[in-house]
XYZ file of C-alpha atoms in Angstrom:
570
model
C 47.733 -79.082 -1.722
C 45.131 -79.263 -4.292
C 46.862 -81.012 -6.540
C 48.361 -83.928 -4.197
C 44.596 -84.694 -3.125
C 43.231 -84.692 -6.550
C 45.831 -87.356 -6.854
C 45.216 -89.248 -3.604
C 41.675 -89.120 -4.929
C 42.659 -91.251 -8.274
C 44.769 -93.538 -6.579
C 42.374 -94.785 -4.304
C 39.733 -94.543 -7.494
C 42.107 -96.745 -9.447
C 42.005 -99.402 -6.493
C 38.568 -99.465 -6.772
C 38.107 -99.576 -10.256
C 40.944 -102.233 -10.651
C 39.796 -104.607 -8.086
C 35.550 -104.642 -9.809
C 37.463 -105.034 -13.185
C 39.276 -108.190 -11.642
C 36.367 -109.082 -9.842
C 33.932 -109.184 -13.588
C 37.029 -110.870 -15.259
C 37.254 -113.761 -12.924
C 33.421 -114.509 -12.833
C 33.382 -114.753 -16.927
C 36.309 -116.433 -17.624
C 35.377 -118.802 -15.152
C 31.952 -119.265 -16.484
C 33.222 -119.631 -20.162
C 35.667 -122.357 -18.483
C 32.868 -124.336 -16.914
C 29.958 -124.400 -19.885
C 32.451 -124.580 -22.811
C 35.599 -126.319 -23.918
C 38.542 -123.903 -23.880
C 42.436 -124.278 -23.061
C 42.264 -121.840 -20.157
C 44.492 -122.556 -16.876
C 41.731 -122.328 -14.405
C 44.697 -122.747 -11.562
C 47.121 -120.423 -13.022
C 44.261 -117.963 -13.678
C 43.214 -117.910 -10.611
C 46.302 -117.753 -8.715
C 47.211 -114.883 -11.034
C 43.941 -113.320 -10.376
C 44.466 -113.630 -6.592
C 48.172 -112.064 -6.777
C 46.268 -108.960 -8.505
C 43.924 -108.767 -5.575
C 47.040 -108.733 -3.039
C 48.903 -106.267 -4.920
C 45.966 -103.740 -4.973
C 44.949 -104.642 -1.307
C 49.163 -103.221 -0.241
C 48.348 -100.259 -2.562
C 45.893 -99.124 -0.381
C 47.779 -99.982 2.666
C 51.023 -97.779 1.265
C 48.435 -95.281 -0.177
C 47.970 -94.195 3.691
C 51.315 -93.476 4.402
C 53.492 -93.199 1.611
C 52.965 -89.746 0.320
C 54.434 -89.616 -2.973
C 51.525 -90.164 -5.595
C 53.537 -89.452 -8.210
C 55.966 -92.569 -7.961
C 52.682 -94.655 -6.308
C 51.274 -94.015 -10.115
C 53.906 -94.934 -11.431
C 55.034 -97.981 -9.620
C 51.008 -99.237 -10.141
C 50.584 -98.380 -13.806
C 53.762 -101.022 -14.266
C 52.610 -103.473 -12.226
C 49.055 -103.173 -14.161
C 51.221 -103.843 -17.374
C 52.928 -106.888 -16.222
C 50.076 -108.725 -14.779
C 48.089 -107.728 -17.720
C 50.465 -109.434 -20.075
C 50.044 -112.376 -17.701
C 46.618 -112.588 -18.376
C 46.639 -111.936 -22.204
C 48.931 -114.963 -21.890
C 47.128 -117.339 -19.892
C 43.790 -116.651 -21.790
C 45.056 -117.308 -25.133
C 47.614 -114.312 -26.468
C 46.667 -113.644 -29.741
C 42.743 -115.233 -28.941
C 42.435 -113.275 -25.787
C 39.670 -110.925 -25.836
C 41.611 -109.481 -22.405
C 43.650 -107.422 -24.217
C 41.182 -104.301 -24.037
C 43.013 -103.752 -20.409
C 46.245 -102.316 -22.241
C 44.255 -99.097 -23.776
C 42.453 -99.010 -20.251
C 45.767 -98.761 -18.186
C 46.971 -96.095 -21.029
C 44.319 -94.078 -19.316
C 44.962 -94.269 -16.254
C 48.958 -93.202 -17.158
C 47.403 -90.324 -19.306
C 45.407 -89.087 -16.359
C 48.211 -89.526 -13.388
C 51.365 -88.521 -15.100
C 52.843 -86.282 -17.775
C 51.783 -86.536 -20.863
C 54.723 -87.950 -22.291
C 54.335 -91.429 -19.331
C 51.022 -92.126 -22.152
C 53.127 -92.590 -24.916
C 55.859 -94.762 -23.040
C 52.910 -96.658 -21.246
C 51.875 -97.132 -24.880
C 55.303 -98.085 -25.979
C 55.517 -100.613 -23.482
C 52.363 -102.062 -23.852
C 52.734 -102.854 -26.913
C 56.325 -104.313 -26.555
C 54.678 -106.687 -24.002
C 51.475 -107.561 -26.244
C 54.208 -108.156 -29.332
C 56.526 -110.381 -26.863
C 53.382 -112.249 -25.353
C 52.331 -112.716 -28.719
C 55.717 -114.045 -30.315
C 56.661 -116.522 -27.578
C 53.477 -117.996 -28.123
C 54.233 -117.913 -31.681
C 57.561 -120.114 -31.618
C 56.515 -121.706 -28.573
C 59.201 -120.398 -26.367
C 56.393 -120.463 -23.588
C 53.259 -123.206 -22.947
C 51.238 -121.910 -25.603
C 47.255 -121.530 -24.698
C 45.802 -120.936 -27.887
C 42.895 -122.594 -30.241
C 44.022 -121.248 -33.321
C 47.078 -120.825 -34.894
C 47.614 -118.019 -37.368
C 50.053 -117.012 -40.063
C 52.641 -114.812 -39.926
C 51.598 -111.888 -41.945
C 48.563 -112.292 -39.942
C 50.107 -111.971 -36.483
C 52.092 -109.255 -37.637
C 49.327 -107.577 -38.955
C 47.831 -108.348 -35.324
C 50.553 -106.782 -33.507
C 50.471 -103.620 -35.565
C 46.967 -102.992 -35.484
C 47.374 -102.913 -31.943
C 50.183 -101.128 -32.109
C 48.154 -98.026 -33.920
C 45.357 -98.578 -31.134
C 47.533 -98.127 -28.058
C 49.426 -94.996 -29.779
C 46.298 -93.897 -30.712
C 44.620 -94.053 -26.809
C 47.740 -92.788 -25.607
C 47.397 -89.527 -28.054
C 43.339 -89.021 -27.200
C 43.430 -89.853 -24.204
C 46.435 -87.437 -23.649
C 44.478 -84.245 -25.345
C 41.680 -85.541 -22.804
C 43.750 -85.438 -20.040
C 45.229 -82.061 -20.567
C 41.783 -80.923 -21.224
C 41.144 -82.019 -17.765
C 44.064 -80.794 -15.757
C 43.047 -77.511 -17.604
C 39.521 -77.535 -16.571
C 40.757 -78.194 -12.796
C 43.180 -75.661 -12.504
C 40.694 -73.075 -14.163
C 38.141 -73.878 -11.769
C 40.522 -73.957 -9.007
C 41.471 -70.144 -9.926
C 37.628 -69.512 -10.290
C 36.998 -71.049 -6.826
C 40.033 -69.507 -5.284
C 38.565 -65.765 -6.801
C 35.036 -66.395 -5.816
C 36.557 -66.951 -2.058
C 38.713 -64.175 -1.994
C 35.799 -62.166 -3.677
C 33.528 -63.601 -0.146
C 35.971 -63.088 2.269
C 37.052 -59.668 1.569
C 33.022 -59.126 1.054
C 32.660 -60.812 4.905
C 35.741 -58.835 6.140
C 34.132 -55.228 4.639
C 30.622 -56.382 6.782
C 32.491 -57.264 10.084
C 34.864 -54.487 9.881
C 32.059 -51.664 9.933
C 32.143 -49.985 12.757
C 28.324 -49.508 12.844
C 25.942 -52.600 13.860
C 24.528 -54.381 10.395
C 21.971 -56.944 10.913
C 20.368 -58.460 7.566
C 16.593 -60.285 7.739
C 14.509 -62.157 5.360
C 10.980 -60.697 4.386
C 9.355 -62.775 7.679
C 11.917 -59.991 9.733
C 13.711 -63.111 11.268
C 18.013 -62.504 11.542
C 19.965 -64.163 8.675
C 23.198 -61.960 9.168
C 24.575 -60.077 11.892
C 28.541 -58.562 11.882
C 30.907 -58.146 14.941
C 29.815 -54.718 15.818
C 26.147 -55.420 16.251
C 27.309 -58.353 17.935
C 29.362 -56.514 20.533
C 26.258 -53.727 20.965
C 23.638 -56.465 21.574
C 25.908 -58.618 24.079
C 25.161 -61.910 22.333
C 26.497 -64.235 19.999
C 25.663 -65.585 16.519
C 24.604 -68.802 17.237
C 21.959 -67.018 19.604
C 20.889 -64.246 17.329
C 20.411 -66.502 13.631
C 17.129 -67.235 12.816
C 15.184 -65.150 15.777
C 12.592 -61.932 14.717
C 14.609 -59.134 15.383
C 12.007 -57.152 16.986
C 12.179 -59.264 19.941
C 15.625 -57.755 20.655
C 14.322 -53.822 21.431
C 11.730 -53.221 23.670
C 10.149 -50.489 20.961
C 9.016 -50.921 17.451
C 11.205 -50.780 14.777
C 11.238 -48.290 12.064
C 9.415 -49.683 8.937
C 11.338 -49.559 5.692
C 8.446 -48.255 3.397
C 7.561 -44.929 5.938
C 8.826 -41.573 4.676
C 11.799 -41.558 8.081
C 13.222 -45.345 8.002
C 14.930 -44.879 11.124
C 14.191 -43.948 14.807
C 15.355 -44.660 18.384
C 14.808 -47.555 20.301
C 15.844 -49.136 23.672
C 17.285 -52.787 24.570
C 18.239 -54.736 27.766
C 21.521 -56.533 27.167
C 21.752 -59.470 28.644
C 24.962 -58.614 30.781
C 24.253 -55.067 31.131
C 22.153 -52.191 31.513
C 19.675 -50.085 29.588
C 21.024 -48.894 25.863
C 19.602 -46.529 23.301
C 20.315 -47.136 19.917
C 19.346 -45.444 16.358
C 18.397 -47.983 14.040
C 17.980 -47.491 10.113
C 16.250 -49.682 8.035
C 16.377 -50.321 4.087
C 15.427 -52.708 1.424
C 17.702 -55.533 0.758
C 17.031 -55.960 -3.357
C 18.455 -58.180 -5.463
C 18.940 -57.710 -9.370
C 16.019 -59.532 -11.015
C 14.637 -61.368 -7.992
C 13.197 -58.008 -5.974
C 12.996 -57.345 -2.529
C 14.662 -60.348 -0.391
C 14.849 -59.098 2.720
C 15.815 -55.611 5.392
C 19.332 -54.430 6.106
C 19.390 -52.907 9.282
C 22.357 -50.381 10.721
C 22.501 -49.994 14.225
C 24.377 -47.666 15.902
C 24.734 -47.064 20.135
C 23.555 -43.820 21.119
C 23.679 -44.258 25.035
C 26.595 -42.377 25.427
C 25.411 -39.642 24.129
C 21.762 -39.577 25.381
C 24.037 -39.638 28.116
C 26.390 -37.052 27.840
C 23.228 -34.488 26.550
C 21.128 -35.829 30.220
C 24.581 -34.053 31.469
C 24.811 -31.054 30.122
C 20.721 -30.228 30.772
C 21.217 -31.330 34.527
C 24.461 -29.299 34.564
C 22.406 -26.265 33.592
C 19.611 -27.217 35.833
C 22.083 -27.333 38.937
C 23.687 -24.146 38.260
C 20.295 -22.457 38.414
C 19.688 -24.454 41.449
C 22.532 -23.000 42.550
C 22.414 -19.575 41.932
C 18.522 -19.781 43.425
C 20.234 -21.377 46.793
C 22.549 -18.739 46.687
C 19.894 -15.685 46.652
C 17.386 -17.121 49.052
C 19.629 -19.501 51.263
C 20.500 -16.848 53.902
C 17.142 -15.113 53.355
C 15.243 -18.165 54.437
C 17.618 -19.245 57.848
C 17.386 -15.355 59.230
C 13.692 -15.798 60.072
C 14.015 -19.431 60.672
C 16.956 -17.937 63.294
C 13.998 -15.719 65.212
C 11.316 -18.491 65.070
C 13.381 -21.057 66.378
C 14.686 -18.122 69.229
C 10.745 -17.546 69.838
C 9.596 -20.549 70.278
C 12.526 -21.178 72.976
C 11.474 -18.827 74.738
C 7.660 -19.791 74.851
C 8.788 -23.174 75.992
C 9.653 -21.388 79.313
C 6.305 -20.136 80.226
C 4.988 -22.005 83.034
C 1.558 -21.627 82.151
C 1.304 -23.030 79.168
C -0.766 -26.201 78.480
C 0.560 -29.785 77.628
C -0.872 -29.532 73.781
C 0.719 -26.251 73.581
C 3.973 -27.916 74.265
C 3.006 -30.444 72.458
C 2.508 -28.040 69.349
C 5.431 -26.235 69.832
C 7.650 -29.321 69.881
C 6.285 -29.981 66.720
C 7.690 -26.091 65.641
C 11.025 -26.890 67.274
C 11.538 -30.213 65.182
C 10.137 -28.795 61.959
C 12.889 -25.967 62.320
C 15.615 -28.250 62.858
C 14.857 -30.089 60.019
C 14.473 -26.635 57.953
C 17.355 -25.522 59.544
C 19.553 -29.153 57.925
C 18.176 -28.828 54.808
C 19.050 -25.094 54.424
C 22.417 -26.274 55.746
C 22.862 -28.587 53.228
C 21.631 -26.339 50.475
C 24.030 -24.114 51.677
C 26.680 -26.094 51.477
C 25.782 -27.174 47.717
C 25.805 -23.557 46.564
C 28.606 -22.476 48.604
C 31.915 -22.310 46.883
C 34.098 -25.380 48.074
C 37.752 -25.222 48.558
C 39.803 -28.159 47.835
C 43.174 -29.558 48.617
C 44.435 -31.516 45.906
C 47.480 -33.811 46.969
C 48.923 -37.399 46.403
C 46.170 -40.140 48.107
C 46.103 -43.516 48.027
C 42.231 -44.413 46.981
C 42.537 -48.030 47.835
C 42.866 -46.473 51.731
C 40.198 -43.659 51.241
C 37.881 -46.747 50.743
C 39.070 -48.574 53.266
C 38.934 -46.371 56.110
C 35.609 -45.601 54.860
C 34.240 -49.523 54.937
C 35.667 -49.628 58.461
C 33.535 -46.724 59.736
C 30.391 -47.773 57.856
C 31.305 -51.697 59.223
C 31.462 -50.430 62.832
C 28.128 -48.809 62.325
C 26.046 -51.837 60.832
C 27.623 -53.951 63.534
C 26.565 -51.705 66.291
C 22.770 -51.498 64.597
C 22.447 -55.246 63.564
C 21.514 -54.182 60.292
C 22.670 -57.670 58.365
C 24.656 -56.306 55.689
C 27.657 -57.881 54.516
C 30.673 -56.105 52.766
C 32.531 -57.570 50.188
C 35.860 -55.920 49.028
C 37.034 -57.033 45.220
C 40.050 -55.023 44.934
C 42.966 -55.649 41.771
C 45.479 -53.952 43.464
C 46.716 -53.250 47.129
C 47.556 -49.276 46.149
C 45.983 -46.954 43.584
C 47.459 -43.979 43.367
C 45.985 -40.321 42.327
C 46.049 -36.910 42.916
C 42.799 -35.996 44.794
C 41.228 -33.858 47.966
C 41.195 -37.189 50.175
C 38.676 -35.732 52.779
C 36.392 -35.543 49.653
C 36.916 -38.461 48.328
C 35.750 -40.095 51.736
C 32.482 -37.635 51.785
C 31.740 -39.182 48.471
C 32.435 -42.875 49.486
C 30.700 -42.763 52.735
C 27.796 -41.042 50.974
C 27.377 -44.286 48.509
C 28.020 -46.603 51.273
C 24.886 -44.567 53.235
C 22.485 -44.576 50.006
C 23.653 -48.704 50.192
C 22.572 -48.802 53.772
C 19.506 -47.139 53.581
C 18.527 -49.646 50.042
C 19.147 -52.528 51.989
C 16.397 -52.130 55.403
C 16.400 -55.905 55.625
C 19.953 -56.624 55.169
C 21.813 -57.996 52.120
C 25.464 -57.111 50.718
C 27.295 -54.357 49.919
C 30.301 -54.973 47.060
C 32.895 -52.786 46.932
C 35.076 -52.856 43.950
C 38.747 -50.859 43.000
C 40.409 -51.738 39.562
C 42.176 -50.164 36.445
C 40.205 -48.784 33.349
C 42.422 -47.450 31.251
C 43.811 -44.054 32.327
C 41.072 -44.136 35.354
C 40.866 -45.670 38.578
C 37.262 -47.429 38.575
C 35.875 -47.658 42.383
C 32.552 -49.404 41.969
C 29.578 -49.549 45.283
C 27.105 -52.028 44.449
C 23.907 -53.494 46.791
C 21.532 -55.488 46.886
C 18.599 -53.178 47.525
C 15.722 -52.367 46.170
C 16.770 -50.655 42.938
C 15.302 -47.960 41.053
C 13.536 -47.324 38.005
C 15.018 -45.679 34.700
C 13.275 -42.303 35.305
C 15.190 -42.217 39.212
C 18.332 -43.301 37.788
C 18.079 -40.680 35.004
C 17.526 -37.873 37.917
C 19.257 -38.843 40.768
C 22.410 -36.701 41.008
C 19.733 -33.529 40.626
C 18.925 -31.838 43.867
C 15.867 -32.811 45.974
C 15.450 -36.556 44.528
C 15.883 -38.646 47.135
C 13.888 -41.463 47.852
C 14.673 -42.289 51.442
C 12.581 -40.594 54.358
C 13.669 -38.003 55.777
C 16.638 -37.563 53.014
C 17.282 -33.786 51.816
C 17.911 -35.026 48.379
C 21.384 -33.127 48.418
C 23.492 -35.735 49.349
C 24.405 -36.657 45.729
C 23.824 -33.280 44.360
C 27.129 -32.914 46.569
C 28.804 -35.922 45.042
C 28.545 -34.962 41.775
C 29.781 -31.879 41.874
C 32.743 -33.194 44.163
C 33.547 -35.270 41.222
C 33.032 -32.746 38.815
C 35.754 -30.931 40.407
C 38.114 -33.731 40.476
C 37.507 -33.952 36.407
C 36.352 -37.576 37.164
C 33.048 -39.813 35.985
C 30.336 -40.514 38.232
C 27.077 -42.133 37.359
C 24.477 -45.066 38.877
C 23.046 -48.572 37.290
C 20.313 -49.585 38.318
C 17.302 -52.116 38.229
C 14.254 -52.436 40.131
C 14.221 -55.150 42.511
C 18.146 -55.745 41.239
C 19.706 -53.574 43.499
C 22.395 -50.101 42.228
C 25.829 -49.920 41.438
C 27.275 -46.671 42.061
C 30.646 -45.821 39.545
C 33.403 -43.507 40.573
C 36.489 -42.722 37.697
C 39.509 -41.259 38.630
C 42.618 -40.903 36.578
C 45.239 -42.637 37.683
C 48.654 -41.101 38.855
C 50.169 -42.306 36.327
C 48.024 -40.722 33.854
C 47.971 -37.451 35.395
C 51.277 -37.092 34.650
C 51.113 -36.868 30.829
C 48.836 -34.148 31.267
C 49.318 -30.728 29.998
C 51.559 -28.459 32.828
C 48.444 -26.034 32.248
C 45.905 -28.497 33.286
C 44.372 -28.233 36.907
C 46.074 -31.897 37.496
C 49.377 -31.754 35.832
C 51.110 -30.670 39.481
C 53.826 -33.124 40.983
C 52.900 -35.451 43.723
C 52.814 -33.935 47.007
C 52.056 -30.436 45.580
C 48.731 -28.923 47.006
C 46.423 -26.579 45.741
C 43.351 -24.691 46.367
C 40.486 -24.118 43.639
C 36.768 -23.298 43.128
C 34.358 -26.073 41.454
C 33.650 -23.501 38.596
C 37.937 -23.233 37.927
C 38.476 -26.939 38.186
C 35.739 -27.181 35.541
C 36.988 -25.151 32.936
C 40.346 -26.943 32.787
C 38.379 -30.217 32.988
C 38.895 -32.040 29.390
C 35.854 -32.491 27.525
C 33.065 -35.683 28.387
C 35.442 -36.211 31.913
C 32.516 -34.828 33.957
C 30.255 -37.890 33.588
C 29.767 -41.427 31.968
C-alpha cells in the first residue's frame, strides 16, 4: 500500500510539474515571437501547447479512478515523448533550445518505472530527436529552422545527444535506485519504530495495576486501561488535569524515604475506594528527571474483607457475652415486671405513683424486646435449606410492606427492576423474607417524608444480586463501615440488632451482604446468593451441594466452616 501511494503521489506531482513547465514555455516562446524575428508557428505552437494542457487535465481525471500507476506512467512518459518531439519541431529541430525536455522526461521514467524503462525512454528519445532532426534535414516535413548545417555537423548533433540522454538515463537510474532504497529502508525503520511503540503501549495497558505518568507540574500526561477502569473515567477527561485532584488525600511524595501510602477517591459512578498508590521518578538518559510514574492499585476489597473479619470477631464476643448474661438479665427483669403488676392494684396509691410506675412497666417492656432480640442473635438458629424461588420471597415481601405504607400514608413509592421472572436457589425462604422485610423496614424508617424505594433482582455471575435502594437520608462512611455490628442503629427506638441478624442470616447461607451509602444520597442495601445453577457444581461435601427439594438442618457456626473463602461479605 505504500508503494502504490508513493506512486499516486508522483503522478499527480508530474501533472503539476508538467503543466508550470508548459505554462513558462508558452510565455517565452511567445515573447521571443513578439520582440524578435524568428520562424516560429505561433498557431501551431499554441494549439500544440493547448493539446498538452488537455492531455494532462484527463490525466488527472483518470488518475482518480484508474488505479494502475504503473501503466498511467507509462502511458504519460510516451505521450511526454511525442509531444515533445512536436515541439523540438515546431521551434526549430536542430535550433531548438526545447530539447532539454527529453533528459527531463528520462527522469521522470527513471523515477516511476524499472530501471531498464530509463534506458528505452532514452532509446526512444533519441530515435525521435534523430528523426525530428533528419526530416528537417531533407525536408520531408515544413522545415522551421534559421540555419542550416552540414552533415557531419548534424550528425555530430545527434550523437552528442545521443551520449546525453544515455548518460541521464544511467545517473539518473543510480539516483533512482538510491531512492527507492532510501524509501524502503525508512519504511522498515518506520514500520520497527511502530511495532517497537505499540508493543511498548500494549505492555502499559496490559498491566494489571493502575499506571498514571505526570510531568514535573504533577498534571496527567499518560494513564493505561487499568487506572482507567479504577478511577471510572476516561482519557479524554483525565489528560492534562493535576492528579491530586482525583484523591481526596495527599499523595505520597517521590523524594520521602516511603513513596507510597493509602488514599481514598469518589468515583464518579460509584462509591468510596481505597487505593495504594506508589510514586517514582520518571528519568530520562541525559535529560534528568521529566516527570512521576505513578502505580495504583485498588485496595477496597480488601480494607473490606479485613473490616470483616475484625467485626466477625467482634460479634462472636458479642455473642458469647449475650449468651452468659442474656438469661441472667430477663430473670430479675421477670420479678420486677411481676412487682410492679402487682403494685398497680393497690387502690391507694396516688396518680404520680401510677404515673411512675407506668414509666417502670414501659421501660421493662422495652428491656424485655431488646433482651429478646439479643437473645435471638446469640441463640443458635436452625435452618431449613430447600429449593425457593427469590424473585417470590421479594415479592411477597413488597406486598406486605406495600399494604403497610398504604394503610399509614407514608408516600413511598416502590419500584421493582427485575431481569428475570424466576431466580432460583437453594435457601431457608422464611429467612430470606426476615432479611428482605428487614431492608425494606430500615428503607421505611430513612424515608419519614416519603420518597422511593427500588427494588432490584438480576444475575452476577454465579450469584443472584437482590439490590434495596432509597431515597433517605443516607449515612456517613464511619455508619456504613459499622452498621451490620450490634447496637448501631440510628432510628429511635431501634435495638440495633436488626442487621446484626441479617448478617449472620447471610453468613449462613454462604452469601454477600453489605450497604452503599451517601449522606443526603440515600442507601442501597446488596444481597448475593448463588444461583441454582451454580450450586450445583459445588463439591457433594459442601453445605449447598444437596439436590433441589432436599432439606436440611444446620447451626450458623457449621454452615460457616463449609462456607468457601471471601463468600461471607463484599
Amino acid at each position: 500500500m505504500q508503494t502504490t501511494f508513493d506512486e499516486r503521489n508522483w503522478l499527480a506531482w508530474l501533472v503539476k510539474v508538467r503543466i508550470l513547465i508548459l505554462t513558462f514555455l508558452l510565455g517565452i516562446e511567445l515573447a521571443i515571437a513578439r520582440f524578435s524575428p524568428t520562424p516560429l508557428p505561433v498557431r501551431l505552437f499554441i494549439s500544440t501547447i493547448l493539446l498538452w494542457y488537455t492531455i494532462s487535465l484527463f490525466y488527472v481525471l483518470l488518475l482518480s479512478f484508474w488505479k494502475e500507476q504503473k501503466l498511467q506512467a507509462a502511458l504519460q512518459v510516451m505521450t511526454d515523448l511525442i509531444l515533445v518531439s512536436l515541439v523540438v519541431h515546431e521551434t526549430g529541430g536542430w535550433d531548438s533550445s526545447i530539447n532539454f525536455l527529453y533528459p527531463l522526461v528520462i527522469i521522470v521514467a527513471s523515477i516511476l518505472l524499472p530501471q531498464a524503462w530509463a534506458r528505452l525512454v532514452a532509446a526512444l528519445a533519441f530515435i525521435l530527436y534523430g528523426t525530428v532532426i533528419e526530416l528537417n534535414y531533407y525536408g520531408l516535413v515544413p522545415s522551421y529552422c534559421s540555419t542550416h548545417p552540414e552533415l557531419k555537423a548534424l550528425q555530430a548533433i545527434i550523437f552528442v545527444n545521443l551520449f546525453a540522454f544515455l548518460a541521464v538515463a544511467y545517473l539518473s537510474g543510480l539516483l533512482s535506485n538510491k531512492l527507492r532504497q532510501a524509501r524502503v529502508e525508512l519504511r522498515d525503520a518506520s514500520g520497527a519504530l511502530e511495532n517497537l511503540q505499540a508493543l511498548h503501549e500494549n505492555i502499559i495497558q496490559s498491566i494489571s495495576s493502575g499506571l498514571i505518568t505526570t510531568g514535573l507540574d504533577g498534571r496527567i500526561t499518560l494513564v493505561n486501561t487499568a487506572a482507567l477502569k479504577l478511577l471510572e473515567r476516561t482519557a479524554a477527561n483525565l489528560l492534562g488535569i493535576p492528579l491530586c485532584e482525583l484523591f481526596l488525600d495527599p499523595l505520597p511524595n517521590a523524594e520521602s524515604p516511603q513513596p507510597h501510602g493509602e488514599v481514598r477517591l469518589d468515583p464518579p459512578k460509584s462509591f468510596r475506594k481505597t487505593v495504594r498508590v506508589r510514586v517514582g521518578e520518571l528519568t530520562i538518559p541525559d535529560c534528568g528527571v521529566q516527570g512521576y510514574v505513578y502505580s495504583i492499585d485498588d485496595l477496597t476489597e480488601i480494607r473490606r474483607l479485613e473490616r470483616e473479619v475484625r467485626m466477625q470477631d467482634r460479634l462472636a464476643a458479642v455473642g458469647r457475652l449475650a449468651a452468659a448474661i442474656a438469661h441472667e438479665i430477663r430473670n430479675p427483669l421477670t420479678s420486677i415486671a411481676g412487682s410492679v403488676s402487682m403494685l398497680r392494684g393497690d387502690p391507694e396509691m396516688s396518680e404520680e405513683h401510677r404515673h411512675l410506675l407506668e414509666i417502670v412497666t414501659r421501660e421493662s417492656q422495652r428491656l424485655n424486646s431488646i433482651i429478646t432480640d439479643f437473645l435471638a442473635y446469640s441463640r443458635t438458629k436452625q435452618y431449613r435449606f430447600d429449593k425457593v424461588d427469590v424473585v417470590q420471597l421479594v415479592e411477597d415481601t413488597l406486598t406486605l410492606i406495600d399494604h403497610r405504607m398504604t394503610a399509614e400514608k407514608t408516600g413511598i413509592v416502590i419500584e421493582r427492576h427485575f431481569a428475570t421472572s424466576q431466580a432460583l436457589a437453594i435457601a431457608d425462604g422464611d429467612k430470606l423474607k426476615q432479611v428482605f422485610w428487614n431492608f425494606c423496614e430500615n428503607a421505611v424508617r430513612a424515608m419519614k417524608g416519603g420518597g422511593k424505594l427500588t427494588v432490584s433482582l438480576e444475575s452476577h455471575g454465579d450469584d443472584w444480586q437482590v439490590g434495596f435502594t432509597d431515597t433517605g437520608t443516607g449515612m456517613t462512611p464511619q455508619q456504613t463501615e459499622k452498621i451490620f455490628e450490634p447496637f448501631q442503629s440510628n432510628f429511635e427506638g431501634g435495638t440495633g440488632l436488626g442487621l446484626a441478624i441479617v448478617y449472620q442470616i447471610v453468613q449462613a447461607h454462604e452469601g454477600k451482604v453489605w450497604a452503599r451509602s451517601r449522606p443526603g444520597q440515600g442507601t442501597t442495601f446488596v444481597l448475593r446468593l448463588r444461583r441454582l445453577d451454580a450450586e450445583r457444581s459445588v463439591s457433594p461435601s459442601g453445605a449447598l451441594a444437596s439436590e433441589p427439594g432436599h432439606s436440611e438442618t444446620a447451626a450458623p457456626s457449621q454452615r460457616a466452616v463449609a462456607a468457601a473463602p471471601g463468600r461471607l461479605h463484599g
